[in-house]
CSV table of C-alpha atoms in Angstrom, one decimal:
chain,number,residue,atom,x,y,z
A,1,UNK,CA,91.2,-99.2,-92.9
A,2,UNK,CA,93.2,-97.7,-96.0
A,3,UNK,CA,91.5,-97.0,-99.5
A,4,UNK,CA,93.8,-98.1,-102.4
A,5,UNK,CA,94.3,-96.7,-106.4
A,6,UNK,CA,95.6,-100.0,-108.3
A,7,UNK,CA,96.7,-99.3,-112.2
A,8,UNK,CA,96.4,-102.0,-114.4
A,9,UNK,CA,98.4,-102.6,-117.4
A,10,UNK,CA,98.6,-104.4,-120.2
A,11,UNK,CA,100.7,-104.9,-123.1
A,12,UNK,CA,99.2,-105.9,-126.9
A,13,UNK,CA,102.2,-106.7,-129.0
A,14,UNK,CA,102.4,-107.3,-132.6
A,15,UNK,CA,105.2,-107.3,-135.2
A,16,UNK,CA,104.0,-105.8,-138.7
A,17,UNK,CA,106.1,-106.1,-142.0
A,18,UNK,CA,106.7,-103.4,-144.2
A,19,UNK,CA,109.1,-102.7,-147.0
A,20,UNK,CA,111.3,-98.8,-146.3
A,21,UNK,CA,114.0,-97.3,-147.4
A,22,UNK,CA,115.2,-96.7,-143.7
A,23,UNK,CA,114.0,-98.0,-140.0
A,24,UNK,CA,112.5,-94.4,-139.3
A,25,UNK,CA,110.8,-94.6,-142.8
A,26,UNK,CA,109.5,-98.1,-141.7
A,27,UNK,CA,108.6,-96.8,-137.9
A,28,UNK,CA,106.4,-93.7,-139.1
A,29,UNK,CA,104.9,-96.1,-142.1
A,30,UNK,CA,103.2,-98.5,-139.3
A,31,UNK,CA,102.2,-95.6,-136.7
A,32,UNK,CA,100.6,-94.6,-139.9
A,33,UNK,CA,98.6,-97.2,-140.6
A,34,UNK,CA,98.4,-97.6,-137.0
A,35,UNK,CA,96.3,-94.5,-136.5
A,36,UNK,CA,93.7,-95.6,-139.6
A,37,UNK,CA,93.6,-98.2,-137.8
A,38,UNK,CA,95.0,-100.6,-140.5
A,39,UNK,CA,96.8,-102.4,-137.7
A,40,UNK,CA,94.6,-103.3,-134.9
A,41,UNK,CA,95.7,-105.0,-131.4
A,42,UNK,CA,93.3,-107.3,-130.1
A,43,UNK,CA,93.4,-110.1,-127.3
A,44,UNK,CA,95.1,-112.3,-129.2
A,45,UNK,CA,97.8,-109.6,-129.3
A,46,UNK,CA,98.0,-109.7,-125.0
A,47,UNK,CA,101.4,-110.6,-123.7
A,48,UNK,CA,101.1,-109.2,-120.5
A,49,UNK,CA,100.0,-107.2,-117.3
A,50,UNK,CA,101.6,-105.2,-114.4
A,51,UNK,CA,99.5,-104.3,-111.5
A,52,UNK,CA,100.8,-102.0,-108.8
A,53,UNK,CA,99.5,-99.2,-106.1
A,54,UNK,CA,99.0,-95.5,-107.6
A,55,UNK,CA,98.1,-94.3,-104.1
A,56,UNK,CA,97.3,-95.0,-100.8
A,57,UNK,CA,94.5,-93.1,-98.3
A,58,UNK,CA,93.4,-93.8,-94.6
A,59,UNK,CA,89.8,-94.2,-94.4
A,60,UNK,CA,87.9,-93.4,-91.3
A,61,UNK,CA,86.0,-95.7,-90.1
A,62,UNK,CA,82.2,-94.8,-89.4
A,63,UNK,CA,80.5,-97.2,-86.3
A,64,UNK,CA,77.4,-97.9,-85.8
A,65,UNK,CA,75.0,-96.7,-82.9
A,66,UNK,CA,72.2,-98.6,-81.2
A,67,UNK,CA,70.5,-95.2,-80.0
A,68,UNK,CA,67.0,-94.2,-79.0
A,69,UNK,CA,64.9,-91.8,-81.1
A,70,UNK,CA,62.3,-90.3,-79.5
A,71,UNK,CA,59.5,-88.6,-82.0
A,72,UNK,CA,57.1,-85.9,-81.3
A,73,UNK,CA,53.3,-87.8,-81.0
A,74,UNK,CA,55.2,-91.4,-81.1
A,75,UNK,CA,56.4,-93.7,-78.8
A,76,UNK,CA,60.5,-94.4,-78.3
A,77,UNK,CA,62.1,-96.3,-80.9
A,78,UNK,CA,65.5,-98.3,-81.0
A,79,UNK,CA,67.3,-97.4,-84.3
A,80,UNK,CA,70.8,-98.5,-85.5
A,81,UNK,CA,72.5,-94.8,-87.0
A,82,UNK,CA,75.8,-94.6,-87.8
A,83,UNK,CA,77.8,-92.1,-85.4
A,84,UNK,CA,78.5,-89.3,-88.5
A,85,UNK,CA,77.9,-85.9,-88.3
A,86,UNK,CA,75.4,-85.9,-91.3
A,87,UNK,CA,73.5,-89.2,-89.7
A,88,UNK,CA,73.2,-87.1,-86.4
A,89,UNK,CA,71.9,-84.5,-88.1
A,90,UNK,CA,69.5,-85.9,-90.5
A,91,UNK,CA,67.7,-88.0,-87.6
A,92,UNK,CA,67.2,-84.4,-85.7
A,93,UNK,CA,66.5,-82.8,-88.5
A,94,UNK,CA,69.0,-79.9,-88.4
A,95,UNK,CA,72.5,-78.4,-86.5
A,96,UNK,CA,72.7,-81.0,-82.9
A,97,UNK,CA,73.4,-80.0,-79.9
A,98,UNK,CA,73.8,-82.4,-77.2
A,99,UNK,CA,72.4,-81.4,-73.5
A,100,UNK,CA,73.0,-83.2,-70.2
A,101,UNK,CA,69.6,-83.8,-68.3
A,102,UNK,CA,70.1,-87.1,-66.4
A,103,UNK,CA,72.8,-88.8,-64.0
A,104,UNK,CA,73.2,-91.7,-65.7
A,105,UNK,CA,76.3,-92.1,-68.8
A,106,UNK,CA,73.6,-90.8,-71.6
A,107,UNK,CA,73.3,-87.9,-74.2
A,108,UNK,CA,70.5,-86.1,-75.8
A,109,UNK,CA,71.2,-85.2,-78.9
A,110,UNK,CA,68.9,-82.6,-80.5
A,111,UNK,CA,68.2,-79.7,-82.9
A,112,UNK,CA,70.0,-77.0,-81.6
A,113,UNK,CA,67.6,-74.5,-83.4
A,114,UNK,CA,64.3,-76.6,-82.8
A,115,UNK,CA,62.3,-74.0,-81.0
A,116,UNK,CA,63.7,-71.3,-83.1
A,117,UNK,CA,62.5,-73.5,-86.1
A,118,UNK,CA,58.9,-74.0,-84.8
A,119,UNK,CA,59.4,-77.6,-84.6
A,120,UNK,CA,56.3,-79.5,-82.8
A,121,UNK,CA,57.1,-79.8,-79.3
A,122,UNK,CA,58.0,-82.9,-78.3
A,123,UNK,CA,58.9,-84.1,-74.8
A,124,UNK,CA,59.2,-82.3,-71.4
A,125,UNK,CA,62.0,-83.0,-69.4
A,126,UNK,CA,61.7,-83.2,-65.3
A,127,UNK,CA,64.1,-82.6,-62.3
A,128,UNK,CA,64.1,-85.0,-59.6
A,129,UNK,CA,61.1,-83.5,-57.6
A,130,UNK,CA,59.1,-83.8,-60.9
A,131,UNK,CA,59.2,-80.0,-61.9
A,132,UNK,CA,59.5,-79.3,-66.1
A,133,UNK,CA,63.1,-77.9,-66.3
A,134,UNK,CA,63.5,-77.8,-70.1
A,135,UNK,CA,61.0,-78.7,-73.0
A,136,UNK,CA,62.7,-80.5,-76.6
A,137,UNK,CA,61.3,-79.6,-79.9
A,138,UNK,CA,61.9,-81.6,-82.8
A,139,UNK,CA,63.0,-85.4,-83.0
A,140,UNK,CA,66.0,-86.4,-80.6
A,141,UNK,CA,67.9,-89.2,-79.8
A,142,UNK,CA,69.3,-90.6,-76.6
A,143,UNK,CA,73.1,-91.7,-76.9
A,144,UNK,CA,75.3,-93.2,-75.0
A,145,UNK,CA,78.1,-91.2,-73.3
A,146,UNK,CA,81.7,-92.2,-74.3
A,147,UNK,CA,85.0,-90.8,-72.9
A,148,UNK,CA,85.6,-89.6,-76.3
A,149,UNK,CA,82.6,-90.2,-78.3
A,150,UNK,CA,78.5,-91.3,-78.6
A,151,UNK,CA,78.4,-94.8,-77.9
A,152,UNK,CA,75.3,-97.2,-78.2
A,153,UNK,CA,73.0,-97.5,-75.6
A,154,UNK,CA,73.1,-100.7,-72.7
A,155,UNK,CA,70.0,-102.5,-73.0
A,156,UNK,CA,69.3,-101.7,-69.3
A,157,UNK,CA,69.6,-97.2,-70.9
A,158,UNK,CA,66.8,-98.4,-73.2
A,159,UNK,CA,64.6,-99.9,-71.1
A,160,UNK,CA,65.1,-97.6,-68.7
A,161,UNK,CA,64.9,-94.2,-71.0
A,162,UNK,CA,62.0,-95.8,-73.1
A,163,UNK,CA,59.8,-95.8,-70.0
A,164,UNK,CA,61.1,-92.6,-69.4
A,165,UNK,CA,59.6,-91.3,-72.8
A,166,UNK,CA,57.2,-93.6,-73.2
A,167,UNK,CA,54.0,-91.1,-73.6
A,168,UNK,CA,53.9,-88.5,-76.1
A,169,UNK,CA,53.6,-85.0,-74.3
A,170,UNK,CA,50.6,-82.6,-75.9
A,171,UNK,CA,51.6,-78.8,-74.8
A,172,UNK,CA,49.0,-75.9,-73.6
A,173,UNK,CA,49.4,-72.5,-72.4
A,174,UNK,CA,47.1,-71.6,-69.5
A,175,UNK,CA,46.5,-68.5,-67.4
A,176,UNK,CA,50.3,-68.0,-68.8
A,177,UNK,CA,51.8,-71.5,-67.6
A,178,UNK,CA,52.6,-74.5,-69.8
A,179,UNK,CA,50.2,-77.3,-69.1
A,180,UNK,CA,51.8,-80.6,-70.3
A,181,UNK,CA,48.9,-83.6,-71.2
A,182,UNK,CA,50.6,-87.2,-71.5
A,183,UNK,CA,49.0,-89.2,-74.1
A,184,UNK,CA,48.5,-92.7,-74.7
A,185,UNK,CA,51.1,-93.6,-77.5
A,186,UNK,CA,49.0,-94.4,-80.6
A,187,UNK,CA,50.1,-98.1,-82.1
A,188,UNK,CA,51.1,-98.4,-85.8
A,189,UNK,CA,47.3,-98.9,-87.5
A,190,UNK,CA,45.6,-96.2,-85.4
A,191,UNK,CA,48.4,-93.7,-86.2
A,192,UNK,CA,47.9,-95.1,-89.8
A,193,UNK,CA,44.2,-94.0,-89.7
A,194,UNK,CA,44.7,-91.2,-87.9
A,195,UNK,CA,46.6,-89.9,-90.5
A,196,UNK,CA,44.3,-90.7,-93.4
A,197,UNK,CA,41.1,-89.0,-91.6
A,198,UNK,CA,43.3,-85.9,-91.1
A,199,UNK,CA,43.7,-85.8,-95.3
């Protein structure tokens, strides 16, 4: 898609009589009055228009993204984001990184600096044999992985990731480990109340 300047013209014409000794004595006696404003062009005064292009520019075209974001203390949710670098960023909530974690043709894409930020912790991820390998802090989102881009998710990647993430992960430290508790995702009106008690 291209992004166009157009000029438009128009030409206000009208022929004022004046009595001079010479055409250049005539010419500067109407701009004269012109610029009091003796002589003033209105509509009825329109003869014409010209339109034509000032300048041309390609415009990059930003898609859309069916994507999951996965908060801390919340259940997955399916959002539509557009694939920017400033969307990406604002969903995360800072500088993304992406990270690869799973076999299947997905993305994480998180706050690089989420830990470094003391974000809230906010999901664990596990290796095939079920031990933590890595632990997200912050919001993230789970893309789809294009040969040259993020692409939206198959409906079978959310399903399937949703499950993944369904429970929100509570983190402990115990006799120096990290105990991970899965909770029960909270629905809309109990996180509502939730949140009023806490004030």
């Amino acid at each position: 898609m291209k992004e166009f300047d157009i000029t438009i013209t128009e030409t206000l014409e009208k022929v004022v009589t004046v009595k001079a000794e010479s055409q250049e004595e005539a010419e500067d006696l109407v701009h004269d009055q012109w610029s009091q404003s003796i002589h003033v062009l209105d509509a009825d005064n329109f003869t014409g228009a010209t339109i034509k292009t000032s300048a041309t520019r390609e415009i990059e075209e930003v898609s859309k993204l069916t994507v999951l974001l996965i908060e801390p203390m919340k259940p997955p949710s399916v959002v539509e984001i557009s694939s920017d670098l400033d969307s990406l960023q604002k969903a995360v909530g800072g500088y993304i990184e992406t990270a690869h974690f799973f076999n299947d043709p997905i993305e994480i894409v998180c706050n690089e600096e989420g830990k470094i930020n003391s974000l809230p912790l906010n999901r664990a991820i596990y290796n095939e044999q079920g031990d933590m390998v890595e632990i997200l802090a912050g919001s993230f989102l789970i893309v789809g992985d294009g040969e040259e881009d993020f692409e939206s998710l198959s409906p079978e990647m959310i399903d399937k990731y949703s499950k993944v993430f369904e429970k929100p992960e509570k983190f402990f430290k115990l006799a120096g480990a990290v105990v991970v508790q899965k909770l029960e995702p909270l629905k809309e009106k109990d996180a509502t109340e939730k949140t009023q008690m806490e004030r």
